[in-house]
PDB file of C-alpha atoms in Angstrom:
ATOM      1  CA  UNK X   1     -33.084   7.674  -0.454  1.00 72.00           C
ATOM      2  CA  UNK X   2     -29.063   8.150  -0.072  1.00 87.00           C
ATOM      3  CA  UNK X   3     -28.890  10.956  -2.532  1.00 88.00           C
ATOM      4  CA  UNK X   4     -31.324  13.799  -2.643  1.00 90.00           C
ATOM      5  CA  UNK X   5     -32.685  15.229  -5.699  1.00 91.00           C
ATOM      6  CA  UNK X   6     -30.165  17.619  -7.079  1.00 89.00           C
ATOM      7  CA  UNK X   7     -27.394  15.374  -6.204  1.00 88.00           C
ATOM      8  CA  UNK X   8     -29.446  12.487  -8.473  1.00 89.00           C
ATOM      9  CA  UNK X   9     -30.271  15.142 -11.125  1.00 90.00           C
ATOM     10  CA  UNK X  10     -26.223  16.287 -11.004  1.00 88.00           C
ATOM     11  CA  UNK X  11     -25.230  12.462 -11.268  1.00 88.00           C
ATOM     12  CA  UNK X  12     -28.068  11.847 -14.010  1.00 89.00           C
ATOM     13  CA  UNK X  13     -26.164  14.808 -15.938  1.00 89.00           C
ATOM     14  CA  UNK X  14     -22.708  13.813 -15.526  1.00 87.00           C
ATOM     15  CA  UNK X  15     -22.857  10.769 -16.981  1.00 86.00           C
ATOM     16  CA  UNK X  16     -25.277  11.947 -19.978  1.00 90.00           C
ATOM     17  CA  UNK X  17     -23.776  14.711 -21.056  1.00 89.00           C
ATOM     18  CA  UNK X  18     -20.876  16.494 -22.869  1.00 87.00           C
ATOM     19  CA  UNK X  19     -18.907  18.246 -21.801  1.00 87.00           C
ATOM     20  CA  UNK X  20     -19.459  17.046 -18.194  1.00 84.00           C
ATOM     21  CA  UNK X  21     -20.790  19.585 -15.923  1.00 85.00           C
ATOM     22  CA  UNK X  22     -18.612  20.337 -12.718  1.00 85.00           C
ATOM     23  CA  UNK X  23     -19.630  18.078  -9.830  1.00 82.00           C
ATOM     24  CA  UNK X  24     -19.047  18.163  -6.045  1.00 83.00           C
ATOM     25  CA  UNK X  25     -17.914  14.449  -5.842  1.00 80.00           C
ATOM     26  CA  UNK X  26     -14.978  12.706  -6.869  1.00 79.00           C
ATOM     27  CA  UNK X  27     -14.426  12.271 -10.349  1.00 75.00           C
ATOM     28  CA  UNK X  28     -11.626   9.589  -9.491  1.00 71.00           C
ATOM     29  CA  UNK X  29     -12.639   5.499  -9.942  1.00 64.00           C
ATOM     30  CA  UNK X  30     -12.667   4.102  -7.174  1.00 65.00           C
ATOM     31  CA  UNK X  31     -10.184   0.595  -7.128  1.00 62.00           C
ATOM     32  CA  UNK X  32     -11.937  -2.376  -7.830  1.00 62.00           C
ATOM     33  CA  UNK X  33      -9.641  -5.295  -8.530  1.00 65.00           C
ATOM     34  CA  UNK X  34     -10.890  -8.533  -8.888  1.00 69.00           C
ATOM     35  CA  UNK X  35     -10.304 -11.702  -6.709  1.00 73.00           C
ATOM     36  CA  UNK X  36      -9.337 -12.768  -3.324  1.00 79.00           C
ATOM     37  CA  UNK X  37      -6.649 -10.746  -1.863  1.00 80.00           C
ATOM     38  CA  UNK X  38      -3.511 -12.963  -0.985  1.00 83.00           C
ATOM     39  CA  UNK X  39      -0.664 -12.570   1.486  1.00 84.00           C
ATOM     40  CA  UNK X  40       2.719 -13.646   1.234  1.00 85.00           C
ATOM     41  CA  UNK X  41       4.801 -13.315   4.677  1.00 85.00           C
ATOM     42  CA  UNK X  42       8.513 -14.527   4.340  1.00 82.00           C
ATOM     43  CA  UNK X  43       9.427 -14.926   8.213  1.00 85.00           C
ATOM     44  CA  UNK X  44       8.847 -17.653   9.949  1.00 87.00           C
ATOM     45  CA  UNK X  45       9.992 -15.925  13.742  1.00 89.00           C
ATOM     46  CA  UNK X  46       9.296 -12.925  15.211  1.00 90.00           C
ATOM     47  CA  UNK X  47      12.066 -11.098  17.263  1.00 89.00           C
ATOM     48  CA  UNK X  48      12.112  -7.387  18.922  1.00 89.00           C
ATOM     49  CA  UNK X  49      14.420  -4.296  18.515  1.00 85.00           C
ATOM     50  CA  UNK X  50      14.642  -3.343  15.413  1.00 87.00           C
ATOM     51  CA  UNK X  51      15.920   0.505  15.046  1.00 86.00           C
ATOM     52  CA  UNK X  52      15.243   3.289  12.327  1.00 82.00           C
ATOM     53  CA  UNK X  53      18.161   5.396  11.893  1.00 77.00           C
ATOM     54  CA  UNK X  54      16.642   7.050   8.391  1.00 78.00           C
ATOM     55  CA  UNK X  55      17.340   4.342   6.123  1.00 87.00           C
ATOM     56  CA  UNK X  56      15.370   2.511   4.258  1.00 93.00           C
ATOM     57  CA  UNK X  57      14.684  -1.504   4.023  1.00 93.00           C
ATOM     58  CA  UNK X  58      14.405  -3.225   1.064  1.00 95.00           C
ATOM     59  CA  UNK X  59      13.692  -6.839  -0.516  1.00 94.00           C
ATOM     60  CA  UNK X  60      14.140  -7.332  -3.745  1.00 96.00           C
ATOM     61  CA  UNK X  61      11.750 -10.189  -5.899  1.00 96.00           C
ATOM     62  CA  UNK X  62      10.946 -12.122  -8.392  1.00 96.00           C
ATOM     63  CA  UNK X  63       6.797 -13.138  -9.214  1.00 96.00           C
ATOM     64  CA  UNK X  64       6.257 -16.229 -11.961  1.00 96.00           C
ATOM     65  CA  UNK X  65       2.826 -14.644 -13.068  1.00 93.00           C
ATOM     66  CA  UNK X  66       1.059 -10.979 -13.232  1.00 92.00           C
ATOM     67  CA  UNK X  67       0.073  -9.494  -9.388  1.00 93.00           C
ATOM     68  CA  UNK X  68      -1.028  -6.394  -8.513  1.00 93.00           C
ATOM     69  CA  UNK X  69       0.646  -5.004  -5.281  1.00 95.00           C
ATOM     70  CA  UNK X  70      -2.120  -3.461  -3.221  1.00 93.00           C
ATOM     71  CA  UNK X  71       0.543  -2.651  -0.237  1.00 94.00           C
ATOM     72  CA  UNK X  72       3.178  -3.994   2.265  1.00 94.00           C
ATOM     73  CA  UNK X  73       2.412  -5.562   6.118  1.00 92.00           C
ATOM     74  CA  UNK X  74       5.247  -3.382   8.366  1.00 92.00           C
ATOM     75  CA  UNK X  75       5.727  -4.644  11.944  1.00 91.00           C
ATOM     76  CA  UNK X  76       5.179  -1.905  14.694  1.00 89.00           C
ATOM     77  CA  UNK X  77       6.296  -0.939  17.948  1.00 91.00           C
ATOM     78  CA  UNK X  78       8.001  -3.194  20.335  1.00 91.00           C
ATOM     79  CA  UNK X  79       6.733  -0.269  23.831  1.00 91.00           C
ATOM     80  CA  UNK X  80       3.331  -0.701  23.449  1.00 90.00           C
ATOM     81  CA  UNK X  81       0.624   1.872  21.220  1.00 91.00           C
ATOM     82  CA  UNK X  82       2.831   3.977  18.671  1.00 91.00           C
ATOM     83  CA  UNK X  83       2.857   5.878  15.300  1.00 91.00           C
ATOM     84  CA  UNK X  84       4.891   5.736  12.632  1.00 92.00           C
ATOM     85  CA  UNK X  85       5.681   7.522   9.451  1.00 93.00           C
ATOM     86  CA  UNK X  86       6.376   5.345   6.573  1.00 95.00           C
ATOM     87  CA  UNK X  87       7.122   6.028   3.142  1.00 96.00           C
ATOM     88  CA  UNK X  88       6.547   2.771   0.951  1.00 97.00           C
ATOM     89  CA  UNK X  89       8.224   2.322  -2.398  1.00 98.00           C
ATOM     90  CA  UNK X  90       8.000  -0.350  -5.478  1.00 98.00           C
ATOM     91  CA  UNK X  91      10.396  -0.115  -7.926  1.00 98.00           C
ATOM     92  CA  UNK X  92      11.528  -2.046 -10.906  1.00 98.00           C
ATOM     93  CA  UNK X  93      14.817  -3.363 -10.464  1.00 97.00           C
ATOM     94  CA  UNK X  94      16.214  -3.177 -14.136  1.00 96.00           C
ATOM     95  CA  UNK X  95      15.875   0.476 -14.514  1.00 97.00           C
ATOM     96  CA  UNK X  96      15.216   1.924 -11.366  1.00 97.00           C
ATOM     97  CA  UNK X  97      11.908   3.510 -12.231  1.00 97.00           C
ATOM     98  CA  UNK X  98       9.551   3.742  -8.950  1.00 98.00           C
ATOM     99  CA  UNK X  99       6.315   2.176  -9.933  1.00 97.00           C
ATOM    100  CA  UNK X 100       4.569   3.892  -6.881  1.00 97.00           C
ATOM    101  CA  UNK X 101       5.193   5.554  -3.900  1.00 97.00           C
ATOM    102  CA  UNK X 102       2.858   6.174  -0.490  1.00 97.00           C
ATOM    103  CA  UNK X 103       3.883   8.489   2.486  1.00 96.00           C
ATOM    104  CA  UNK X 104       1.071   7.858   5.327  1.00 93.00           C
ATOM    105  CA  UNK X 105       1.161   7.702   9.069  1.00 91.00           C
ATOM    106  CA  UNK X 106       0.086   4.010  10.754  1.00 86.00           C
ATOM    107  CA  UNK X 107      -0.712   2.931  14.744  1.00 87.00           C
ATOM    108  CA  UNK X 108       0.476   0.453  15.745  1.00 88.00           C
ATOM    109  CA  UNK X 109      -1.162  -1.973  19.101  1.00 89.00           C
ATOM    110  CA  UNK X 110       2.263  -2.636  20.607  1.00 88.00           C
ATOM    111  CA  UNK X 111       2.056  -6.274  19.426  1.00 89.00           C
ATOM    112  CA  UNK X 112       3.816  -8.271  16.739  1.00 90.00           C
ATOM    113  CA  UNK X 113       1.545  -8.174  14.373  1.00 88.00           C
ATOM    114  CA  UNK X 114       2.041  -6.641  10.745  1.00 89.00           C
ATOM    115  CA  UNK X 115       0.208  -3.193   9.749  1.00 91.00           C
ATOM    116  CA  UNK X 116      -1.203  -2.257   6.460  1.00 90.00           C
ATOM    117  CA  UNK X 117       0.420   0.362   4.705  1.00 92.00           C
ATOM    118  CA  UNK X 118      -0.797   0.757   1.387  1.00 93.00           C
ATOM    119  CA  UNK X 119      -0.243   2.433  -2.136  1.00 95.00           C
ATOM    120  CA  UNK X 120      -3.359   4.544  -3.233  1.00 92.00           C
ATOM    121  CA  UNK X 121      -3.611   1.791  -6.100  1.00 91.00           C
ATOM    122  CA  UNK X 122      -2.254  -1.227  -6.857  1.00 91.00           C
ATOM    123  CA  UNK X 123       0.473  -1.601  -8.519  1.00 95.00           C
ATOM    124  CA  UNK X 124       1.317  -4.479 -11.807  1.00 94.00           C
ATOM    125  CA  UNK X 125       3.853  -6.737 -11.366  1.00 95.00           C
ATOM    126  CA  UNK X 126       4.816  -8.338 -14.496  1.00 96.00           C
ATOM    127  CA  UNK X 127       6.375 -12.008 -14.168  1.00 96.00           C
ATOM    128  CA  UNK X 128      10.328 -12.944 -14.270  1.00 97.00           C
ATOM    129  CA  UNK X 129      11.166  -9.267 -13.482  1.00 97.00           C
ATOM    130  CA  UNK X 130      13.510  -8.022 -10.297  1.00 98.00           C
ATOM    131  CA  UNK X 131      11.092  -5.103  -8.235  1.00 98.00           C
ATOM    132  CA  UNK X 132      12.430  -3.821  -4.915  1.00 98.00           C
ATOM    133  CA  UNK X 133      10.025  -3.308  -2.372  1.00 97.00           C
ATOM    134  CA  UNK X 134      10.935  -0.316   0.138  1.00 97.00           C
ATOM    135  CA  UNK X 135      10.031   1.106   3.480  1.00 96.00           C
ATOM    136  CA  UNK X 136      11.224   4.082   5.136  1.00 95.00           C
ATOM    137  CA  UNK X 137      10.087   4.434   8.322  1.00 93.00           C
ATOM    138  CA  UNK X 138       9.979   6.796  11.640  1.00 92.00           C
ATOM    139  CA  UNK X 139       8.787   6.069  14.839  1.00 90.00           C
ATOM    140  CA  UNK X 140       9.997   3.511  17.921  1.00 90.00           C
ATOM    141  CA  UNK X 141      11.726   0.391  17.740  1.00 89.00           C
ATOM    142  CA  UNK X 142       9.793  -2.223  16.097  1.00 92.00           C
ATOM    143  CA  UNK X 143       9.420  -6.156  16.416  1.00 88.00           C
ATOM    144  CA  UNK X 144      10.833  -7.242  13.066  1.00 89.00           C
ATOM    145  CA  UNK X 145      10.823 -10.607  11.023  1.00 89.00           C
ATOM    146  CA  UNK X 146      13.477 -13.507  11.001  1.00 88.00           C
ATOM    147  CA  UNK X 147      14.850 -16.170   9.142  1.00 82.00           C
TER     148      UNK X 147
END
């Protein structure tokens, strides 16, 4: 089998008893949303040479029904194979409260394409509400998206 016997025996006693015996796996639920996973992308051209001087870039908007953010695409480097830092940030609009927050390192392949950089959970988005999405990122010029 995948487990062997004293790790079934452990998981047979966590989830029998109380209080819950210390285990050597994690205790955390893993994510598991529902559904197909959708993609919104709001360029229709790619161009190149887009700088990071430390600030961030942000887009504020608007859903008309409940989503769960799972992450944001980020366009990578314009000289070929590079890594970034990114910080990613949701926040609500109104008050200013971050929702969630990610700091992670991604490669990018040197082409156009967007990367995944994702929260550790996804996030609700509640309809007719103002979020700001935000990345902060470090690392080479990037391509970037236009009009």
């Amino acid at each position: 089998g995948i487990l062997t016997d004293r790790e079934t025996v452990s998981l047979f006693l966590y989830f029998t008893v109380n209080p819950k015996p210390s285990v050597t796996f994690v205790e955390v639920p893993r994510c598991s949303m529902t559904g197909k996973e959708q993609t919104v992308c709001r360029f229709q051209q790619i161009e190149s040479r887009w700088g990071y001087s430390g600030t961030s870039d942000k887009i504020r908007f608007i859903v008309d029904r409940r989503i769960f953010v799972v992450g944001f695409g980020l366009y990578g480097s314009i000289h070929g194979p590079s890594e970034y830092d990114v910080t990613i940030q949701l926040i609500h609009t109104g008050s200013g409260r971050l929702l969630g927050s990610n700091e992670i390192t991604f490669s990018s392949d040197g082409t156009n394409s967007t990367f995944r950089a994702m929260f550790k959970e996804p996030l609700e988005i509640q309809p007719n509400t103002n979020y700001t999405a935000v990345s902060t990122l470090k690392g080479l010029d990037s391509h970037y998206g236009t009009k």
